[in-house]
CSV table of C-alpha atoms and ligand atoms in Angstrom, one decimal:
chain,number,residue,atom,x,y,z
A,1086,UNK,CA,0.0,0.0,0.0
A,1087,UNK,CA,1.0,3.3,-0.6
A,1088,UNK,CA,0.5,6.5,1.8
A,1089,UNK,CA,0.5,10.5,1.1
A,1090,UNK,CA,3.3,12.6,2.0
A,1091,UNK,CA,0.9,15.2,3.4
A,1092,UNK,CA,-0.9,12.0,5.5
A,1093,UNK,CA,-4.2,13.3,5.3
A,1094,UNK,CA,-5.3,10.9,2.6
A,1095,UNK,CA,-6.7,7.9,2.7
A,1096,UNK,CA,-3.9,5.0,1.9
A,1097,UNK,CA,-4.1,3.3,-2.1
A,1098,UNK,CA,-2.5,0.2,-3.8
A,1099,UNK,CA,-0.6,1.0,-6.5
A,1100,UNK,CA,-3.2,0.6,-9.1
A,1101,UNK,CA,-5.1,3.5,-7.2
A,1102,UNK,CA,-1.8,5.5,-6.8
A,1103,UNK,CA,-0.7,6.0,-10.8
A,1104,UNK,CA,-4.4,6.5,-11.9
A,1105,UNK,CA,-4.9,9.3,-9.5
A,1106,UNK,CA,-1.4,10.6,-9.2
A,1107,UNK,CA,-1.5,13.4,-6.6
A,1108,UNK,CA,-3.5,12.1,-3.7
A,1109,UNK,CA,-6.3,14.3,-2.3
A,1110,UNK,CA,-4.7,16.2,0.5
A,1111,UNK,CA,-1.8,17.1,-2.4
A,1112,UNK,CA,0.4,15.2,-1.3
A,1113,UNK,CA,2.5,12.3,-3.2
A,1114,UNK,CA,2.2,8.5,-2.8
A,1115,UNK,CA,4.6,6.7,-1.1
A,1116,UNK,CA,5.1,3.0,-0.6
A,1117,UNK,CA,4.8,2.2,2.8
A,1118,UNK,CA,7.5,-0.3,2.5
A,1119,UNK,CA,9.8,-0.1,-0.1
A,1120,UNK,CA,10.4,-4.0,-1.7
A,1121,UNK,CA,14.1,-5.6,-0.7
A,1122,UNK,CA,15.7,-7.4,-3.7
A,1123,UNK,CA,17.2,-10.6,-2.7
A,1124,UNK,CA,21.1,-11.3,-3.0
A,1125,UNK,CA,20.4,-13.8,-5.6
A,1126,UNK,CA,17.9,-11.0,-7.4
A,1127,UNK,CA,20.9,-8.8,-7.1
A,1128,UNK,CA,23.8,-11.4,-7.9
A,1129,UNK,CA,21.3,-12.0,-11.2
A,1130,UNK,CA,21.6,-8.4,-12.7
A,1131,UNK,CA,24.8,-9.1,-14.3
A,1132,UNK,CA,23.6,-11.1,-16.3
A,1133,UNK,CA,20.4,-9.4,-17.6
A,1134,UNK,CA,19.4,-7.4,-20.3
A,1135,UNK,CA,18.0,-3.8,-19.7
A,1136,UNK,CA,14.5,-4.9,-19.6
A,1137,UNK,CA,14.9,-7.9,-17.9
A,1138,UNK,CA,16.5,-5.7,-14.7
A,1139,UNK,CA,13.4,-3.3,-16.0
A,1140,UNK,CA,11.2,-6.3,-14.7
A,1141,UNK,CA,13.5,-7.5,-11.6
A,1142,UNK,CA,12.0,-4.1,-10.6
A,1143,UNK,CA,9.3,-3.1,-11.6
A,1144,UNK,CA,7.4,-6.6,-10.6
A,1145,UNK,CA,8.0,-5.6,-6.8
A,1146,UNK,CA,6.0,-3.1,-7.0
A,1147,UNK,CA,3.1,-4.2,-9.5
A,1148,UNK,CA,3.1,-8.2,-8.4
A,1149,UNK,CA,-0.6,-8.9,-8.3
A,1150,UNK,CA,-1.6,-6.0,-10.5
A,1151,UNK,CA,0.2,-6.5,-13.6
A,1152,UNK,CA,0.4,-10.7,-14.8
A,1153,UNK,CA,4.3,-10.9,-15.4
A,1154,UNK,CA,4.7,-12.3,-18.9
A,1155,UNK,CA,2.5,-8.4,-19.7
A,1156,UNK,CA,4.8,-6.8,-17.1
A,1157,UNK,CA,7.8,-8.4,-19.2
A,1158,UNK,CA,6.5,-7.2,-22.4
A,1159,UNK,CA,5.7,-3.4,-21.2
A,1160,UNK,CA,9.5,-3.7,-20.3
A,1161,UNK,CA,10.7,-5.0,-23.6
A,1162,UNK,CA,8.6,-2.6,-25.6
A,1163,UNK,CA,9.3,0.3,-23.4
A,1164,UNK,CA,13.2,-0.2,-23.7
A,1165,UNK,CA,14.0,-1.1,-27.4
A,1166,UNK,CA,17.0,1.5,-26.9
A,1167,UNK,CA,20.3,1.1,-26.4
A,1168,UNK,CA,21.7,2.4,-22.4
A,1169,UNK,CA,25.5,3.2,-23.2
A,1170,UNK,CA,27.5,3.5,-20.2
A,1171,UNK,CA,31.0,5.4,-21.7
A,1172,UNK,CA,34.2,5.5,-19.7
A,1173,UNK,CA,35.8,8.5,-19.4
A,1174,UNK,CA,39.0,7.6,-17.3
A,1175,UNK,CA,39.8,5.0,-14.3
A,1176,UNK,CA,37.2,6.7,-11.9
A,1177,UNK,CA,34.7,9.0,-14.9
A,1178,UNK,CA,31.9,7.2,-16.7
A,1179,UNK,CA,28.6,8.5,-18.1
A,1180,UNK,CA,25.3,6.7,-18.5
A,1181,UNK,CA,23.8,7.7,-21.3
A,1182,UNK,CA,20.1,7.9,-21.0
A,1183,UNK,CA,19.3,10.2,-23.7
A,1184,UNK,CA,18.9,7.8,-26.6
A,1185,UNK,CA,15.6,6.9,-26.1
A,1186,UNK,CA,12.7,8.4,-28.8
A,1187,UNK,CA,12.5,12.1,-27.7
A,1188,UNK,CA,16.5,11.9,-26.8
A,1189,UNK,CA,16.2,13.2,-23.0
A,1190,UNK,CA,16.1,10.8,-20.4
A,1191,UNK,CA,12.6,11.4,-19.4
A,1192,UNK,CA,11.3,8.7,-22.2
A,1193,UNK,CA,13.0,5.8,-19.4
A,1194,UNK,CA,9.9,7.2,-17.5
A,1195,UNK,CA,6.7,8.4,-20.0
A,1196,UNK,CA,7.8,4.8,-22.1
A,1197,UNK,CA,7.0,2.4,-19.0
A,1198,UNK,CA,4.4,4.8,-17.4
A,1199,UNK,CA,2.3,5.1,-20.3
A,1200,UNK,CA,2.2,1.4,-21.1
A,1201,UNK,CA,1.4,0.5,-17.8
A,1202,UNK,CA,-1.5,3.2,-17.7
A,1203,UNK,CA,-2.9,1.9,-20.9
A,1204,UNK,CA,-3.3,-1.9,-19.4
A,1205,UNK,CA,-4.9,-0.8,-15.9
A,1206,UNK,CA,-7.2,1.4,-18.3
A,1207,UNK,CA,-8.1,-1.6,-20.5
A,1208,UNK,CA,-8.7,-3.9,-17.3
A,1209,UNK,CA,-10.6,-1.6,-16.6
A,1210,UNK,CA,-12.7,-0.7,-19.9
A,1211,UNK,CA,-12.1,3.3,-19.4
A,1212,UNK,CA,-10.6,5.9,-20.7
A,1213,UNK,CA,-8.2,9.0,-19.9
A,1214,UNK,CA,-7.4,12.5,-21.3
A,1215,UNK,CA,-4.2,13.5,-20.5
A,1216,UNK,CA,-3.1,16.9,-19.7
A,1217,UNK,CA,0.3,18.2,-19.2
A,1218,UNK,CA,1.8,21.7,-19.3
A,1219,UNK,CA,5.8,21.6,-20.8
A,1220,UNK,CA,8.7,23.8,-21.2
A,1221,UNK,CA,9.9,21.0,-23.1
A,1222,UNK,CA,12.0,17.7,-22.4
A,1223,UNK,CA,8.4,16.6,-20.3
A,1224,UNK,CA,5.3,17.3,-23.0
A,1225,UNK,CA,7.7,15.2,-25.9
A,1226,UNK,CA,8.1,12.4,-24.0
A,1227,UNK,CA,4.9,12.2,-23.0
A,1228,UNK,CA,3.7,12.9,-26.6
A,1229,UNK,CA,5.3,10.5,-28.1
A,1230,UNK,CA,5.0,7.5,-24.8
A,1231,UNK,CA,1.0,7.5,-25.2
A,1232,UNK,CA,0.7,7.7,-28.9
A,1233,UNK,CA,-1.1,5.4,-30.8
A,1234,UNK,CA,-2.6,4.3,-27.6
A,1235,UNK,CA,-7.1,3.8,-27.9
A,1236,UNK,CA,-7.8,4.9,-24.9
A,1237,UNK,CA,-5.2,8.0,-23.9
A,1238,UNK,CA,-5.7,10.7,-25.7
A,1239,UNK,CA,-3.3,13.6,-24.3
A,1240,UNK,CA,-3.2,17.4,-25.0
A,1241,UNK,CA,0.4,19.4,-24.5
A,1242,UNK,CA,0.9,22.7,-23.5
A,1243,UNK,CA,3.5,24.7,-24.5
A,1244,UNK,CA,4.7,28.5,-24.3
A,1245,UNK,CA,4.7,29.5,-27.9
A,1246,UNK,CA,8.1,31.6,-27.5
A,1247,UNK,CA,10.0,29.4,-24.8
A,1248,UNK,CA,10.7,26.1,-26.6
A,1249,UNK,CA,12.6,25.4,-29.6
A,1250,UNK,CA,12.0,24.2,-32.9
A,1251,UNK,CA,13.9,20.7,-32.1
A,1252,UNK,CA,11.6,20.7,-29.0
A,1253,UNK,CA,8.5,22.2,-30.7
A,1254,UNK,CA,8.5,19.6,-33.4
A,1255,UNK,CA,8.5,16.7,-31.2
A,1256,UNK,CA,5.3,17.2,-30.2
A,1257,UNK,CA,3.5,18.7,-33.1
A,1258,UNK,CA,4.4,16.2,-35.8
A,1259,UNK,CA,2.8,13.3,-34.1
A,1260,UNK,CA,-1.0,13.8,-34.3
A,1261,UNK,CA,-3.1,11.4,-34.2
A,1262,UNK,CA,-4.2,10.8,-30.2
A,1263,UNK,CA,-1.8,13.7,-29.2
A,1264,UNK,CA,-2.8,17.4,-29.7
A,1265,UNK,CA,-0.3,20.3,-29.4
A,1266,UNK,CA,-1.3,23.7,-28.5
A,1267,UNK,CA,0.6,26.5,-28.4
A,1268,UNK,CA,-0.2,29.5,-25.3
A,1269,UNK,CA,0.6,33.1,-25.8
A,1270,UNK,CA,1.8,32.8,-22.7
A,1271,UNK,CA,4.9,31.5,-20.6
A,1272,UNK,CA,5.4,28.3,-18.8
A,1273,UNK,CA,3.4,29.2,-15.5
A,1274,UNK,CA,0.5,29.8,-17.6
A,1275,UNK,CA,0.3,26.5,-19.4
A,1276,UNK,CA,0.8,25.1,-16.0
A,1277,UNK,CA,-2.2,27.3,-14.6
A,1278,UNK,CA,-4.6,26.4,-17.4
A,1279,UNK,CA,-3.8,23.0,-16.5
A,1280,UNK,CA,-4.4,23.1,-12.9
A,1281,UNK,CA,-7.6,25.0,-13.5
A,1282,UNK,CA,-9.0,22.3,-15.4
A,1283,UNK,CA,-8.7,19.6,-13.3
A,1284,UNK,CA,-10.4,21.2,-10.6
A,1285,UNK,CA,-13.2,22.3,-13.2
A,1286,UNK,CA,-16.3,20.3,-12.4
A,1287,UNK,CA,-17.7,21.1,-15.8
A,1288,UNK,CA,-14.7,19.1,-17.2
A,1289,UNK,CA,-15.0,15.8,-15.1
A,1290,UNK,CA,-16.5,13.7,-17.6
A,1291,UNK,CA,-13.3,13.8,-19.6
A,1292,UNK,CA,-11.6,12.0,-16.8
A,1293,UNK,CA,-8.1,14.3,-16.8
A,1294,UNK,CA,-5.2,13.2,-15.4
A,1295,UNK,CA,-1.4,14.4,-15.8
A,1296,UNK,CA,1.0,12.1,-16.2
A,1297,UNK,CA,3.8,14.5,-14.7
A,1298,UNK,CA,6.6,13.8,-12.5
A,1299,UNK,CA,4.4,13.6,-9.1
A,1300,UNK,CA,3.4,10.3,-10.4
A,1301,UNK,CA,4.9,7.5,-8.5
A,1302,UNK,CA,4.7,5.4,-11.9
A,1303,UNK,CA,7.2,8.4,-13.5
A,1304,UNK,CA,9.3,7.3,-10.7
A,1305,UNK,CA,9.8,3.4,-10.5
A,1306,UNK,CA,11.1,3.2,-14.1
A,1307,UNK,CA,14.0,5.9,-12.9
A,1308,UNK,CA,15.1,2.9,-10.2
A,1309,UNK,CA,16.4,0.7,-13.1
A,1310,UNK,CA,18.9,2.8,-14.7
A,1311,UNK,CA,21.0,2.6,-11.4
A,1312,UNK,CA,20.5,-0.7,-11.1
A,1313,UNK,CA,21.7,-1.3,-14.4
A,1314,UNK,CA,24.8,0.4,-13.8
A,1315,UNK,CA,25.6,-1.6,-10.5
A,1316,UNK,CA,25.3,-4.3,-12.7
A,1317,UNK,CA,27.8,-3.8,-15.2
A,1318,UNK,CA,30.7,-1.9,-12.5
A,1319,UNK,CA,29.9,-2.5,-9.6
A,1320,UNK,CA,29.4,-0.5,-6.9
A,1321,UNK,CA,30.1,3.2,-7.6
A,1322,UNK,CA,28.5,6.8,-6.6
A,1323,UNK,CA,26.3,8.3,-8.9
A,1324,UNK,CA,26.2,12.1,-9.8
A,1325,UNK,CA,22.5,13.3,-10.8
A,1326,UNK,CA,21.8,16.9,-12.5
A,1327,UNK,CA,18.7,17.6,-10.4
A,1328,UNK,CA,15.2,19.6,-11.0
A,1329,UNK,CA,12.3,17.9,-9.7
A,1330,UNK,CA,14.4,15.3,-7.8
A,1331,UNK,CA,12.4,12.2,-9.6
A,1332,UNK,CA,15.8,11.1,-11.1
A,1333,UNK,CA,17.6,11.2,-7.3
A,1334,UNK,CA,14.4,9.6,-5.8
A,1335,UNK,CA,15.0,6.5,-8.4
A,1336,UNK,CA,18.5,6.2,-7.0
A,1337,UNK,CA,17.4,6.5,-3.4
A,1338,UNK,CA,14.8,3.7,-4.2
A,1339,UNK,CA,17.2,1.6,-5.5
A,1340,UNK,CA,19.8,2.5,-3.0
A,1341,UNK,CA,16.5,1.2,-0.6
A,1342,UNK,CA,15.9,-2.4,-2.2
A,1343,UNK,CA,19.4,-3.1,-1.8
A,1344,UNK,CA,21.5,-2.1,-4.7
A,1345,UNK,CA,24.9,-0.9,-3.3
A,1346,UNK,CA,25.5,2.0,-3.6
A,1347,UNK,CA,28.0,4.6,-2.0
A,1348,UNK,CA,26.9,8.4,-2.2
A,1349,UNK,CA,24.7,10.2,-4.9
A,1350,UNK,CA,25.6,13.7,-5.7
A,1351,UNK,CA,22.9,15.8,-5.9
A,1352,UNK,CA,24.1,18.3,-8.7
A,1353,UNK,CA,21.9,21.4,-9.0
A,1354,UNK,CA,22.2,25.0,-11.1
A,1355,UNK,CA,21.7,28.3,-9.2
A,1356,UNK,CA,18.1,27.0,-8.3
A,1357,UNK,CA,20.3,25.7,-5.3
A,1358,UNK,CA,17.5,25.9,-2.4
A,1359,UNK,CA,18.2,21.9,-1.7
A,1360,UNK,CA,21.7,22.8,-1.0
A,1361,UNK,CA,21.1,25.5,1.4
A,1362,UNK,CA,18.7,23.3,3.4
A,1363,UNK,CA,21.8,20.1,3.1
A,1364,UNK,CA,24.3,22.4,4.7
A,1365,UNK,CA,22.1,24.3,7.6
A,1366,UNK,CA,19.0,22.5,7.7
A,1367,UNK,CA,16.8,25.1,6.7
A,1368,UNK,CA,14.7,24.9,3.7
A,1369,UNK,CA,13.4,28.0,2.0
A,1370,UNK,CA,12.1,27.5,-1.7
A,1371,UNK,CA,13.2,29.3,-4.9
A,1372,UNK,CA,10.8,31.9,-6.2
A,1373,UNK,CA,10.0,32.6,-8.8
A,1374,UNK,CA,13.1,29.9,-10.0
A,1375,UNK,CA,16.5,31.3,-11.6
A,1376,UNK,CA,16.8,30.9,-15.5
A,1377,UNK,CA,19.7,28.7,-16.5
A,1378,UNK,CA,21.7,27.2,-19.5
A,1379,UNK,CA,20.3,23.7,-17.5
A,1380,UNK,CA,16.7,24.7,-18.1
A,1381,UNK,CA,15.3,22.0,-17.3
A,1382,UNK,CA,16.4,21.9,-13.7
A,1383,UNK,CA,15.1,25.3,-13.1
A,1384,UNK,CA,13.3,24.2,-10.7
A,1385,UNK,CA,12.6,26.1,-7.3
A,1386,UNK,CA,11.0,24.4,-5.4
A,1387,UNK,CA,11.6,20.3,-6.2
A,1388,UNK,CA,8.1,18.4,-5.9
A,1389,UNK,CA,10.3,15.4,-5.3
A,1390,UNK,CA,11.4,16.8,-2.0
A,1391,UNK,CA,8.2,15.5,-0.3
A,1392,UNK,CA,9.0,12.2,-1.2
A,1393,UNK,CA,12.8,12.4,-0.2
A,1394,UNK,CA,12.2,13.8,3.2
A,1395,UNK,CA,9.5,11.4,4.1
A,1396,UNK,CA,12.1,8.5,2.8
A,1397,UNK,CA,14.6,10.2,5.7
A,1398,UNK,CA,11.7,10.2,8.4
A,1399,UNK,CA,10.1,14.0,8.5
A,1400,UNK,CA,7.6,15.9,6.9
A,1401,UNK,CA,7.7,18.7,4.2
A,1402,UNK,CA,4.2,19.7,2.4
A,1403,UNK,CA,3.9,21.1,-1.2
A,1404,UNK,CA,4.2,24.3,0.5
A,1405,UNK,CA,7.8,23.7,1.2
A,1406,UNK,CA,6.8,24.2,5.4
A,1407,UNK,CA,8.6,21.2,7.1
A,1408,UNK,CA,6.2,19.5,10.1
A,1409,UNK,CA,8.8,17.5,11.3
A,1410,UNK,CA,13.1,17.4,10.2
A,1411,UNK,CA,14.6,14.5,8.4
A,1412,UNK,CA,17.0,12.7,9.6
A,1413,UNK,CA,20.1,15.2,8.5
A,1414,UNK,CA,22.8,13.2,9.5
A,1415,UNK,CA,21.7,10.1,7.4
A,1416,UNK,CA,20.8,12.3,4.2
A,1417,UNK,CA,24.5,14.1,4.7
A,1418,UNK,CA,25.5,10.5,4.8
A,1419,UNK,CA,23.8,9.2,1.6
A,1420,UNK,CA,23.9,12.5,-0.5
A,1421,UNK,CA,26.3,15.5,-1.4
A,1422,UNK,CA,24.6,18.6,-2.6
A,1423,UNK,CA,27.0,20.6,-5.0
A,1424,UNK,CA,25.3,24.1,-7.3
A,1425,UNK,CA,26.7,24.2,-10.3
A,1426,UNK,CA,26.9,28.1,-12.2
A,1427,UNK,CA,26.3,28.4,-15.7
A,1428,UNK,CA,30.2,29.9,-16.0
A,1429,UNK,CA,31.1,26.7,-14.4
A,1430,UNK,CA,28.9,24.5,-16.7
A,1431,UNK,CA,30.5,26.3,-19.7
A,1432,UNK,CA,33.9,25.3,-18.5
A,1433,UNK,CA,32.9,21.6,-18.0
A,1434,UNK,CA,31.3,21.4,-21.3
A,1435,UNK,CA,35.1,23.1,-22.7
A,1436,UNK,CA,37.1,20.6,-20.6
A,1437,UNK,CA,35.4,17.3,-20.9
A,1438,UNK,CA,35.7,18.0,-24.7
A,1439,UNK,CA,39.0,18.9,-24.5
A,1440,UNK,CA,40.1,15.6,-22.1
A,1441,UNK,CA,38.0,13.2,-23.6
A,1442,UNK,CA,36.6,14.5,-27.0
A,1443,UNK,CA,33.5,13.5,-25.4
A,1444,UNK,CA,30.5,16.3,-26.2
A,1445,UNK,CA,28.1,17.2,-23.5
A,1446,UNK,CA,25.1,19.2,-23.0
A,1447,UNK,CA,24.3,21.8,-20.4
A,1448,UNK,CA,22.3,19.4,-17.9
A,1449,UNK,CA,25.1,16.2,-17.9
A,1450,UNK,CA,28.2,19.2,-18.0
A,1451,UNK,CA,25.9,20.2,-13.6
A,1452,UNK,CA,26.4,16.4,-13.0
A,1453,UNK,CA,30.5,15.9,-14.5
A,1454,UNK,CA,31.6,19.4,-12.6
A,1455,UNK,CA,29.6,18.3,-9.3
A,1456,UNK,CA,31.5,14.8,-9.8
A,1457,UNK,CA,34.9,16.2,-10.7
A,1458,UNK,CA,35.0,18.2,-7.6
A,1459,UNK,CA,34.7,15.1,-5.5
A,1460,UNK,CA,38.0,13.3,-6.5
A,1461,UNK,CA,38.8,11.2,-4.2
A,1462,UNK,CA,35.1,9.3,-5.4
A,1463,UNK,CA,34.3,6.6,-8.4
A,1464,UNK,CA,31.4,8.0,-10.6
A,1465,UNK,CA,28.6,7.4,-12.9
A,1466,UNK,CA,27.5,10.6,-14.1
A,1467,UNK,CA,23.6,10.6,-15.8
A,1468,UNK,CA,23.7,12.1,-19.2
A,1469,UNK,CA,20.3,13.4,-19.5
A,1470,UNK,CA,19.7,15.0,-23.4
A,1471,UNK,CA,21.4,14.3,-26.2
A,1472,UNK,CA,23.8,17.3,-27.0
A,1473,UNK,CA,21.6,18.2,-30.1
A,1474,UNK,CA,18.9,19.3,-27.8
A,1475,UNK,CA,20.5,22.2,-26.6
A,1476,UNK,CA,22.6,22.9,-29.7
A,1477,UNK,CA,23.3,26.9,-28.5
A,1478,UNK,CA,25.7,26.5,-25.6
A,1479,UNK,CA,27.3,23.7,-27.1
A,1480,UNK,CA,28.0,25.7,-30.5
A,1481,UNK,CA,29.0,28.5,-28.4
A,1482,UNK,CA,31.2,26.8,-26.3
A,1483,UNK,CA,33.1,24.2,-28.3
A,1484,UNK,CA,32.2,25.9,-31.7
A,1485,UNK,CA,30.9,22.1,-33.0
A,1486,UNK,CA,27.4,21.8,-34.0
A,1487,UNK,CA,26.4,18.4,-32.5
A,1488,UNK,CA,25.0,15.6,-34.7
A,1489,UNK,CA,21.2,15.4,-35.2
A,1490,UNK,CA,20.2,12.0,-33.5
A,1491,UNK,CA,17.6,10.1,-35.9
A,1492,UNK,CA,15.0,10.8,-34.0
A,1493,UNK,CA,15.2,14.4,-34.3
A,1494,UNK,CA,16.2,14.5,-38.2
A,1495,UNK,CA,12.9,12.6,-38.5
A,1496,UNK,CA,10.7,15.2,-36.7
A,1497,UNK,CA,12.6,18.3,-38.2
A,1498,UNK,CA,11.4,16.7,-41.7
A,1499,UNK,CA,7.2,16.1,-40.8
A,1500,UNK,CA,4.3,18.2,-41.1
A,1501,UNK,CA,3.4,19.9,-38.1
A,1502,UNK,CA,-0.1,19.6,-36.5
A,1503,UNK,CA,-0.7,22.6,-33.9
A,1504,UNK,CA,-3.3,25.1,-32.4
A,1505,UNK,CA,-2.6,28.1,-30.9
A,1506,UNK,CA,-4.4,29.7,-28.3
A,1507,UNK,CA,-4.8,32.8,-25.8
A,1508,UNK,CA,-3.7,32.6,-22.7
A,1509,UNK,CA,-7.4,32.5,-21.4
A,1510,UNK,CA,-9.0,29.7,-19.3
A,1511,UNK,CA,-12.4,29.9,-21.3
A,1512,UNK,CA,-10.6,29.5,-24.8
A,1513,UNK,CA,-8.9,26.8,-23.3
A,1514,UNK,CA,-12.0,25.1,-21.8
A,1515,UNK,CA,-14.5,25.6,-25.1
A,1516,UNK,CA,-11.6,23.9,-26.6
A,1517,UNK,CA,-11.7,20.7,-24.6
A,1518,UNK,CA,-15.3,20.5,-24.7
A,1519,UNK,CA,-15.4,21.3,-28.3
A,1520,UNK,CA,-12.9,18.5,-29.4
A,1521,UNK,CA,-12.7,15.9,-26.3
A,1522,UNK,CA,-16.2,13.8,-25.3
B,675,LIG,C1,13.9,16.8,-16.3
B,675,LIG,C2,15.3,16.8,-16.6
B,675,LIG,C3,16.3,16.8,-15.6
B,675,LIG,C4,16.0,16.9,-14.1
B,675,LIG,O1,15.4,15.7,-13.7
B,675,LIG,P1,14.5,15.6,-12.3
B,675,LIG,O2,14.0,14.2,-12.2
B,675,LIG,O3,13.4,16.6,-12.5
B,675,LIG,O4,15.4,16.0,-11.2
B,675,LIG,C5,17.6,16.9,-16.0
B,675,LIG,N1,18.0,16.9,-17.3
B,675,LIG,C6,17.1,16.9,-18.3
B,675,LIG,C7,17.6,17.0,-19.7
B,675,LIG,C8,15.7,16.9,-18.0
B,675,LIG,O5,14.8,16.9,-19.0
């Protein structure tokens, strides 16, 4: 069973948790006991594919809901890309998790969420209509996770003038079950619409939900990755760029059901609230958030944080007002939390070229600069985006213009399908009703 963070709500299985998503009192889901791999389960990785450790996993938590030979296929289908883990030196290496559909690691999540949705939703005979408000890496790989799905239709929002063409057309050039709309507007708006409507009661029948990062199905995919990498070295440290902390709360889980694991650096941009509260114990959020080259960590106020202070013993609501401390001494144990400026992200992106002719991109340079200022540790840095998502620093920086993934050269080339609409709740609403029964 699964509780809120907020414990005002009533407890859910895990079925109950990923259709709702936030639980009524607005707090997240938690498992009340978080599943132990056994040492033969863990002794096993090594010799699994991705998706087969997808399933070691994933089946703790869905055994009873989800039959395992469907469980087994979700995982196969869901990970049908490669996970390159690249050495760097004796003590460097990066996971790569940005060769996945949409090229951010984000798909690892949408791919194994969606699928799972989709059979719950056919046991089920019902349907969903999927909302979620994007500045980018989050509205493509849910995009293109549910399409071609019956029974998910999902609608993304986007700031017309924040996102990029690569971004943009990642979304727009599906059609089909997904629907693109473009706000005159900025982020926070798309995010406002989107909250208004699922608190609209004249909007109920269309059964919203939002598939974002609250979602404790967003977050069990993210446990594998590490996982996989104890698999194939050993036991290492990890160094995680950060936003909303669902990429750290996937190591922490794993950390939980056993795979060893030494520290996890917890590598932010100027948004660097977390670190504050790491070094004096007070937490104070980030508003409104700082801009960044690693936009999408600029995040203020990290809904994850419920979730990792409940996993340390206290209590922090989505306010950011904490009821009762965590235990500090273990989190300064498990974690170090390093901010990363964008001069300093520059530089790494300049000196991990020029050491390893490696390219990297804004969000994996936070993680390498966080790592290589702990020397004296052995590190698996995530690579979160393929370099040719944020093409501008690197250009700037290294003067190369990194290589179009396939992915992307594909979507550049299609028609686009897109509406565009004023930053007005009652276009936005006449507009569901108009097109969504
Ligand atoms: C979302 C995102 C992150 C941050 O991940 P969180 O789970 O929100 O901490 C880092 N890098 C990229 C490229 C992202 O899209």
């Amino acid at each position: 069973m699964l509780y809120s963070t907020n414990l005002k709500a009533k407890e859910v299985n895990i079925k109950e948790a990923i259709l709702k998503g936030l639980a009524e009192d607005k707090g997240l889901y938690m498992p009340k006991e978080i599943p132990k791999l056994t040492n033969e389960e863990i002794a096993s990785l090594k010799d699994k594919a991705y998706y087969e450790i997808a399933f070691t996993i994933l089946i703790k938590y869905l055994k009873g809901f989800i039959p395992d030979d469907k469980l087994l296929e979700i995982c196969k289908s869901s990970y049908n890309f490669p996970v390159p883990i690249e050495r760097l030196d004796d003590r460097l290496y990066i996971l790569r998790l940005d060769q996945g559909p949409t090229a951010a690691f984000k798909d690892f999540a949408a791919r194994a969420m969606a699928r799972i949705m989709d059979y719950f939703l056919e046991q089920d005979n019902n349907e969903l209509l999927i909302l979620t408000a994007t500045s980018g890496d989050t509205g493509s790989a849910v995009a293109n996770a549910f399409f071609g799905m019956e029974r998910i239709k999902v609608v993304v929002l986007f700031p017309k003038e924040e996102i990029t063409e690569r971004q943009r057309k990642l979304m727009t050039t599906l059609g089909g079950n997904i629907t693109a709309i473009s706000i005159d507007g900025k982020f926070d708006d798309c995010q406002a619409l989107v909250k208004e409507a699922f608190v609209d009661p004249d909007l109920k029948y269309l059964n919203l939900s939002s598939a974002n990062s609250i979602n404790i199905a967003r977050l069990l995919p993210q446990i594998v990755y590490y996982a996989y990498a104890y698999s194939r070295l050993g036991k290492v440290n990890f160094s995680i760029p950060s936003g909303n902390f669902g990429d750290l709360m996937g190591g922490l889980f794993a950390k939980e059901m056993g795979i060893p694991v030494n520290k996890f650096i917890v590598a932010v941009n100027e948004n660097d609230e977390f670190v504050d509260f790491y070094n004096t114990g007070e937490y104070k959020n980030i508003s409104p958030s700082k801009n960044s080259l690693s936009n999408a960590m600029n995040v203020g106020h990290p809904s994850n944080l419920a979730r990792l202070i409940a996993l340390y013993g206290g209590i922090i609501d989505e306010k950011g007002i904490i009821a009762k401390m965590p235990d500090m001494q273990k989190i300064r144990h498990d974690m170090v939390a390093v901010s990363v400026t964008d001069e300093q992200t520059k530089e790494e992106i300049r000196s991990i070229y020029k050491k390893f002719h490696v390219i990297i991109e804004p969000h994996g340079a936070v993680g390498l600069y966080a790592a290589e200022k702990n020397k004296d540790l052995r590190l698996v840095c995530l690579e979160t985006a393929d370099p040719a998502k944020f093409p501008d620093t690197v250009k700037e920086v290294i003067k190369i213009d990194p290589a179009l993934p396939e992915c992307l050269r594909q979507a550049l080339k299609k028609e686009e399908y897109l509406k565009n609409l004023d930053n007005n709740y009652q276009d936005f609403k006449q507009f569901l009703i108009g097109n969504f029964k």
